[in-house]
Short mmCIF file of C-alpha atoms in Angstrom, two decimals:
data_model
loop_
_atom_site.label_atom_id
_atom_site.label_comp_id
_atom_site.label_asym_id
_atom_site.label_seq_id
_atom_site.Cartn_x
_atom_site.Cartn_y
_atom_site.Cartn_z
CA UNK A 276 171.70 131.30 91.27
CA UNK A 277 174.37 128.85 92.27
CA UNK A 278 174.17 124.98 92.36
CA UNK A 279 172.97 124.86 96.00
CA UNK A 280 170.03 127.60 95.56
CA UNK A 281 168.99 125.19 93.10
CA UNK A 282 168.27 122.41 95.26
CA UNK A 283 167.01 124.36 98.17
CA UNK A 284 163.74 126.04 98.64
CA UNK A 285 163.42 129.60 99.28
CA UNK A 286 164.26 130.35 103.06
CA UNK A 287 160.64 130.95 104.46
CA UNK A 288 161.71 133.05 107.37
CA UNK A 289 162.27 136.12 105.71
CA UNK A 290 158.98 135.86 104.25
CA UNK A 291 157.32 135.31 107.87
CA UNK A 292 159.58 138.35 108.91
CA UNK A 293 157.78 140.61 106.00
CA UNK A 294 154.68 139.63 106.45
CA UNK A 295 154.60 140.23 110.24
CA UNK A 296 156.10 143.64 109.87
CA UNK A 297 153.44 144.64 107.43
CA UNK A 298 150.73 143.18 109.24
CA UNK A 299 151.63 144.63 112.79
CA UNK A 300 152.35 148.18 111.19
CA UNK A 301 148.74 148.27 110.41
CA UNK A 302 147.21 146.35 113.41
CA UNK A 303 149.14 148.98 115.74
CA UNK A 304 147.85 151.83 113.90
CA UNK A 305 144.12 150.61 113.69
CA UNK A 306 143.99 149.29 117.17
CA UNK A 307 140.74 150.14 118.80
CA UNK A 308 139.25 151.05 115.60
CA UNK A 309 138.41 147.71 114.25
CA UNK A 310 135.33 148.88 112.48
CA UNK A 311 137.23 151.46 110.63
CA UNK A 312 135.87 149.89 107.32
CA UNK A 313 132.48 149.65 108.34
CA UNK A 314 132.43 153.27 109.23
CA UNK A 315 134.02 154.21 106.18
CA UNK A 316 131.42 152.13 104.13
CA UNK A 317 128.50 154.06 105.90
CA UNK A 318 129.70 157.65 105.28
CA UNK A 319 130.60 156.83 101.78
CA UNK A 320 127.24 155.37 100.95
CA UNK A 321 125.44 158.56 102.43
CA UNK A 322 127.70 160.75 100.68
CA UNK A 323 126.98 159.00 97.29
CA UNK A 324 123.15 158.45 98.04
CA UNK A 325 122.85 162.33 98.20
CA UNK A 326 123.44 162.71 94.69
CA UNK A 327 122.68 159.19 92.94
CA UNK A 328 120.06 156.51 93.92
CA UNK A 329 122.34 153.44 95.03
CA UNK A 330 121.33 150.17 96.48
CA UNK A 331 123.44 149.74 99.42
CA UNK A 332 124.30 145.88 98.82
CA UNK A 333 126.02 147.28 95.71
CA UNK A 334 128.88 148.76 97.49
CA UNK A 335 132.12 146.82 98.16
CA UNK A 336 134.80 148.16 100.11
CA UNK A 337 137.97 146.34 100.09
CA UNK A 338 141.33 147.08 101.71
CA UNK A 339 144.62 145.44 100.86
CA UNK A 340 147.26 146.16 103.42
CA UNK A 341 150.50 146.73 102.03
CA UNK A 342 154.04 148.18 102.39
CA UNK A 343 154.82 151.26 101.54
CA UNK A 344 151.17 151.77 100.65
CA UNK A 345 147.77 150.33 101.08
CA UNK A 346 144.86 150.80 98.92
CA UNK A 347 141.23 151.19 99.49
CA UNK A 348 139.06 150.03 96.89
CA UNK A 349 135.56 151.30 96.51
CA UNK A 350 133.33 149.73 94.29
CA UNK A 351 129.97 151.34 93.55
CA UNK A 352 127.54 149.96 91.12
CA UNK A 353 125.53 153.22 89.65
CA UNK A 354 122.23 151.85 88.24
CA UNK A 355 121.36 153.16 84.75
CA UNK A 356 118.98 155.83 84.42
CA UNK A 357 116.02 153.37 83.78
CA UNK A 358 117.06 151.47 86.88
CA UNK A 359 117.60 154.53 88.82
CA UNK A 360 114.15 155.76 88.03
CA UNK A 361 112.62 152.52 89.13
CA UNK A 362 114.61 152.89 92.22
CA UNK A 363 113.82 156.34 92.96
CA UNK A 364 110.08 155.38 92.81
CA UNK A 365 110.66 153.18 95.68
CA UNK A 366 111.24 154.60 99.45
CA UNK A 367 115.02 155.58 99.61
CA UNK A 368 117.32 153.21 100.67
CA UNK A 369 120.34 154.88 102.13
CA UNK B 117 159.38 145.65 148.20
CA UNK B 118 157.53 142.87 146.26
CA UNK B 119 157.40 142.57 142.57
CA UNK B 120 154.43 141.14 140.65
CA UNK B 121 155.36 139.45 137.18
CA UNK B 122 152.73 138.54 134.78
CA UNK B 123 153.65 135.41 132.32
CA UNK B 124 151.52 136.08 129.47
CA UNK B 125 151.15 135.46 125.49
CA UNK B 126 147.95 135.65 123.74
CA UNK B 127 148.62 132.78 122.31
CA UNK B 128 148.08 128.92 123.65
CA UNK B 129 150.27 126.37 123.88
CA UNK B 130 153.56 128.63 123.54
CA UNK B 131 155.11 127.84 127.09
CA UNK B 132 153.75 129.97 129.77
CA UNK B 133 152.88 127.53 132.47
CA UNK B 134 155.95 125.56 131.91
CA UNK B 135 157.92 129.05 131.91
CA UNK B 136 156.06 130.15 135.05
CA UNK B 137 157.04 127.07 136.95
CA UNK B 138 160.73 127.23 135.84
CA UNK B 139 161.29 130.98 136.37
CA UNK B 140 159.39 130.49 139.86
CA UNK B 141 161.42 127.70 140.88
CA UNK B 142 164.64 129.49 139.41
CA UNK B 143 163.77 132.51 141.57
CA UNK B 144 163.03 130.51 144.45
CA UNK B 145 166.35 128.56 144.13
CA UNK B 146 168.06 131.93 144.04
CA UNK B 147 166.80 132.16 147.80
CA UNK B 148 163.86 134.58 146.83
CA UNK B 149 160.30 133.96 148.42
CA UNK B 150 158.10 133.04 145.32
CA UNK B 151 154.62 132.44 144.87
CA UNK B 152 153.13 131.05 141.55
CA UNK B 153 149.51 132.00 140.72
CA UNK B 154 147.43 130.18 138.33
CA UNK B 155 145.02 132.55 136.75
CA UNK B 156 143.78 129.88 134.19
CA UNK B 157 140.29 129.29 136.14
CA UNK B 158 138.45 126.15 134.46
CA UNK B 159 141.72 124.93 133.03
CA UNK B 160 144.24 124.79 135.84
CA UNK B 161 147.46 123.20 134.89
CA UNK B 162 150.18 124.96 137.09
CA UNK B 163 149.50 122.44 139.85
CA UNK B 164 150.24 119.52 137.64
CA UNK B 165 153.43 121.05 136.21
CA UNK B 166 154.53 122.09 139.61
CA UNK B 167 153.66 118.46 140.69
CA UNK B 168 151.39 119.35 143.28
CA UNK B 169 147.98 118.36 141.56
CA UNK B 170 147.20 115.91 144.41
CA UNK B 171 147.45 118.58 147.24
CA UNK B 172 145.10 121.06 146.08
CA UNK B 173 142.54 121.83 148.35
CA UNK B 174 141.24 125.44 148.32
CA UNK B 175 142.05 127.63 145.01
CA UNK B 176 142.24 131.16 144.29
CA UNK B 177 138.51 131.56 143.64
CA UNK B 178 137.79 130.40 147.16
CA UNK B 179 140.38 132.96 148.31
CA UNK B 180 138.89 135.59 146.15
CA UNK B 181 135.34 134.89 147.45
CA UNK B 182 136.27 134.74 150.87
CA UNK B 183 135.46 131.02 151.31
CA UNK B 184 139.11 130.34 152.32
CA UNK B 185 142.04 132.17 153.73
CA UNK B 186 144.95 132.96 151.57
CA UNK B 187 147.31 130.75 153.91
CA UNK B 188 144.75 127.52 153.66
CA UNK B 189 145.10 127.81 149.71
CA UNK B 190 148.98 128.23 149.42
CA UNK B 191 150.61 125.27 148.94
CA UNK B 192 154.35 125.07 149.89
CA UNK B 193 156.54 123.20 147.33
CA UNK B 194 157.96 120.25 148.89
CA UNK B 195 161.72 120.40 147.21
CA UNK B 196 162.28 124.11 148.11
CA UNK B 197 160.56 125.97 150.80
CA UNK B 198 160.81 129.20 149.42
CA UNK B 199 158.40 128.32 146.35
CA UNK B 200 154.60 128.38 146.89
CA UNK B 201 151.59 127.72 144.61
CA UNK B 202 148.24 129.37 144.64
CA UNK B 203 146.03 126.95 142.28
CA UNK B 204 143.24 128.06 139.92
CA UNK B 205 139.85 126.54 140.58
CA UNK B 206 139.05 123.63 137.98
CA UNK B 207 135.30 123.62 138.47
CA UNK B 208 134.46 127.40 138.56
CA UNK B 209 134.28 129.55 135.41
CA UNK B 210 136.35 132.91 134.87
CA UNK B 211 133.26 134.95 135.65
CA UNK B 212 134.06 133.94 139.45
CA UNK B 213 137.04 135.98 139.15
CA UNK B 214 136.35 139.50 140.30
CA UNK B 215 138.49 142.70 139.80
CA UNK B 216 138.22 143.51 143.68
CA UNK B 217 138.67 140.02 144.80
CA UNK B 218 141.88 139.77 142.71
CA UNK B 219 143.20 143.44 144.06
CA UNK B 220 142.64 142.14 147.51
CA UNK B 221 144.60 138.67 146.89
CA UNK B 222 147.53 140.32 145.20
CA UNK B 223 147.79 143.05 148.06
CA UNK B 224 147.90 139.89 150.58
CA UNK B 225 150.36 138.06 148.54
CA UNK B 226 152.73 141.18 148.23
CA UNK B 227 153.00 141.25 152.10
CA UNK B 228 154.29 137.68 152.00
CA UNK B 229 156.60 137.17 149.03
CA UNK B 230 159.23 138.98 147.07
CA UNK B 231 157.91 137.46 143.69
CA UNK B 232 154.14 137.10 142.88
CA UNK B 233 154.37 135.43 139.41
CA UNK B 234 151.04 135.15 137.75
CA UNK B 235 150.42 132.46 135.05
CA UNK B 236 147.91 134.29 132.60
CA UNK B 237 145.36 132.13 130.56
CA UNK B 238 145.48 132.39 126.89
CA UNK B 239 143.61 134.96 125.10
CA UNK B 240 142.53 138.37 125.75
CA UNK B 241 139.67 137.96 127.87
CA UNK B 242 138.76 138.61 131.50
CA UNK B 243 141.10 135.94 133.20
CA UNK B 244 144.09 137.40 131.13
CA UNK B 245 143.26 140.96 131.78
CA UNK B 246 143.11 140.24 135.57
CA UNK B 247 146.38 138.35 135.64
CA UNK B 248 148.22 141.29 133.85
CA UNK B 249 146.21 143.88 135.92
CA UNK B 250 148.58 144.49 139.01
CA UNK B 251 151.89 143.39 137.26
CA UNK B 252 155.01 145.48 137.70
CA UNK B 253 156.52 143.61 135.04
CA UNK B 254 155.76 141.17 132.19
CA UNK B 255 157.43 138.33 130.64
CA UNK B 256 155.96 137.93 127.09
CA UNK B 257 156.48 134.25 126.07
CA UNK B 258 156.75 133.92 122.28
CA UNK B 259 157.50 131.13 119.73
CA UNK B 260 159.40 132.12 116.79
CA UNK B 261 156.38 131.42 114.56
CA UNK B 262 154.18 134.11 112.99
CA UNK B 263 150.94 133.72 114.94
CA UNK B 264 152.82 133.70 118.21
CA UNK B 265 154.45 136.93 117.33
CA UNK B 266 151.21 138.69 116.08
CA UNK B 267 149.30 137.54 119.39
CA UNK B 268 152.60 138.92 121.64
CA UNK B 269 152.36 142.14 119.82
CA UNK B 270 148.52 142.48 120.95
CA UNK B 271 149.22 141.56 124.39
CA UNK B 272 152.14 144.05 124.50
CA UNK B 273 149.51 146.63 123.19
CA UNK B 274 147.45 145.58 126.05
CA UNK B 275 149.94 145.68 129.03
CA UNK B 276 150.64 149.29 127.85
CA UNK B 277 146.87 150.13 128.29
CA UNK B 278 145.00 148.02 130.48
CA UNK B 279 147.30 147.40 133.50
CA UNK B 280 146.86 149.37 136.73
CA UNK B 281 150.47 150.67 136.23
CA UNK B 282 149.85 151.93 132.70
CA UNK B 283 146.51 153.62 133.72
CA UNK B 284 148.62 155.56 136.31
CA UNK B 285 150.79 156.78 133.56
CA UNK B 286 153.74 154.49 134.54
CA UNK B 287 155.64 152.21 132.52
CA UNK B 288 155.41 148.43 132.94
CA UNK B 289 158.64 146.41 132.30
CA UNK B 290 158.13 143.78 129.46
CA UNK B 291 160.47 141.34 128.66
CA UNK B 292 160.61 138.88 125.65
CA UNK B 293 161.04 135.11 126.74
CA UNK B 294 161.73 133.33 123.35
CA UNK B 295 160.70 129.73 123.87
CA UNK B 296 161.12 126.66 121.54
CA UNK B 297 163.79 128.03 119.75
CA UNK B 298 165.88 125.93 117.37
CA UNK B 299 168.81 127.59 116.36
CA UNK B 300 169.80 125.15 113.50
CA UNK B 301 166.53 125.72 111.80
CA UNK B 302 166.77 129.73 112.54
CA UNK B 303 170.54 129.46 110.76
CA UNK B 304 168.81 127.48 107.92
CA UNK B 305 166.48 130.33 107.23
CA UNK B 306 163.42 127.96 108.08
CA UNK B 307 162.46 129.55 111.56
CA UNK B 308 162.38 133.41 112.65
CA UNK B 309 165.76 134.59 114.09
CA UNK B 310 165.83 136.06 117.52
CA UNK B 311 166.68 139.44 116.00
CA UNK B 312 163.88 139.31 113.74
CA UNK B 313 161.43 138.79 116.57
CA UNK B 314 163.28 141.58 118.66
CA UNK B 315 162.93 143.72 115.92
CA UNK B 316 159.27 143.29 115.45
CA UNK B 317 158.33 143.47 118.91
CA UNK B 318 160.81 145.91 119.93
CA UNK B 319 160.98 144.75 123.77
CA UNK B 320 164.05 143.38 125.69
CA UNK B 321 165.04 139.91 125.45
CA UNK B 322 164.93 138.08 128.74
CA UNK B 323 165.91 134.74 127.57
CA UNK B 324 165.91 132.34 124.82
CA UNK B 325 164.90 128.57 125.64
CA UNK B 326 165.81 126.06 123.39
CA UNK B 327 163.46 123.41 121.78
CA UNK B 328 164.31 120.80 124.42
CA UNK B 329 163.41 117.16 125.47
CA UNK B 330 164.30 118.33 128.93
CA UNK B 331 161.33 120.75 129.08
CA UNK B 332 158.85 117.99 128.13
CA UNK B 333 160.43 115.68 130.29
CA UNK B 334 160.16 118.05 133.28
CA UNK B 335 156.37 118.60 132.69
CA UNK B 336 155.95 114.58 132.61
CA UNK B 337 157.44 114.42 135.95
CA UNK B 338 155.84 117.34 137.75
CA UNK B 339 159.32 118.91 138.42
CA UNK B 340 160.21 122.38 137.07
CA UNK B 341 163.04 122.10 134.84
CA UNK B 342 165.45 124.12 137.10
CA UNK B 343 164.76 121.63 139.89
CA UNK B 344 164.60 118.14 137.88
CA UNK B 345 167.48 119.09 135.60
CA UNK B 346 169.71 122.10 136.58
CA UNK B 347 172.58 121.55 134.29
CA UNK B 348 170.32 120.97 131.12
CA UNK B 349 170.47 123.82 128.33
CA UNK B 350 166.83 124.84 129.24
CA UNK B 351 167.54 125.20 132.96
CA UNK B 352 170.52 126.99 132.55
CA UNK B 353 168.61 129.66 130.07
CA UNK B 354 165.64 129.80 132.68
CA UNK B 355 168.30 130.63 135.53
CA UNK B 356 169.90 133.30 133.61
CA UNK B 357 166.36 134.79 132.82
CA UNK B 358 165.44 134.77 136.49
CA UNK B 359 168.87 136.73 137.32
CA UNK B 360 167.96 139.22 134.59
CA UNK B 361 164.12 139.62 136.29
CA UNK B 362 166.24 140.61 139.43
CA UNK B 363 168.15 143.06 137.61
CA UNK B 364 171.55 141.73 136.74
CA UNK B 365 172.80 142.44 133.20
CA UNK B 366 174.02 139.59 131.40
CA UNK B 367 174.76 138.72 127.88
CA UNK B 368 172.14 136.57 126.29
CA UNK B 369 173.55 133.42 124.66
CA UNK B 370 171.68 132.00 121.70
CA UNK B 371 171.35 128.36 122.20
CA UNK B 372 173.96 126.86 119.48
CA UNK B 373 173.09 124.30 116.75
CA UNK B 374 175.23 121.65 117.77
CA UNK B 375 174.30 118.36 115.86
CA UNK B 376 176.61 115.30 116.39
CA UNK B 377 177.68 113.05 113.79
CA UNK B 378 175.33 110.51 114.44
CA UNK B 379 172.45 113.23 114.43
CA UNK B 380 173.60 114.23 110.96
CA UNK B 381 173.87 110.51 109.69
CA UNK B 382 170.45 109.72 110.91
CA UNK B 383 168.69 113.21 110.06
CA UNK B 384 167.96 113.78 113.82
CA UNK B 385 166.69 117.20 114.77
CA UNK B 386 169.21 119.07 116.76
CA UNK B 387 168.22 119.39 120.28
CA UNK B 388 170.31 122.22 121.62
#
């Protein structure tokens, strides 16, 4: 770090460029598939529901678009055995 | 053989109407027969930027719906007689614009003019898709700013999918017009550079229009900048862009960041 950069804020244009490159790579790939996350959520819930009783409100799906990799985070709350018993007594939710 | 050009961007306020007026006038000044068509139904402004707002009688919707004949709605420019305007309707909404009607009007215009320049409304709705529908080429107006670049990318995708030419399996020529460019800020790393935008959007460059007080002055006066101040940096950039649209190969000059000693002294922003 030299003296000049001490008095200078970090250039913002390279940040803009990088953010755009990452974002557009994803938007181009997913164009016309904007409901991809909703589809994934439905299918994942139905698979899990075959084996475990779950509440669909307790399933969270998040996507973090990054470069070079993106992450798909699936957070399923599986009730404890007692809660599951109560749940299974009710009509199936999934 | 007429060429239909859509001036589009996705985002509003980037300079579509200003650029339509300037490019249309520049082509007309190069002895081409030009009509500029306002597709922004309900929010027309091309008439105002062209200085013809008091001469509008009939409009695009009247012609589309058969209430007026095309020659009745066309407004011939008073300064240059190879330039005409087909205004949009200010009172109707975009639903009045039908695909069949637009097809017919563009067909009629093709018989009368060398260049038909369609000023697209912002957004990706009906007005914008109909404005690009029959285009042979597109001018994608982009500011060196993240939201404008993102919206331009979206519009480029639509040009490749939703135009009549794309549906016939042909390629639509797309050109990037970078507007409101500030060379000084770009060189200081405060603004996306031309090469950044070109690399991200990967379409050929039609021209770089510098952020310029001449552009605002032109719309204040209702005179396209190429007619009002043909020697200004902005006008020269539009003239060169018009020549490139006609197929000439010219090196694009990046407007240099020139700051006078007095500007530096008073910290004024550079106007290239």
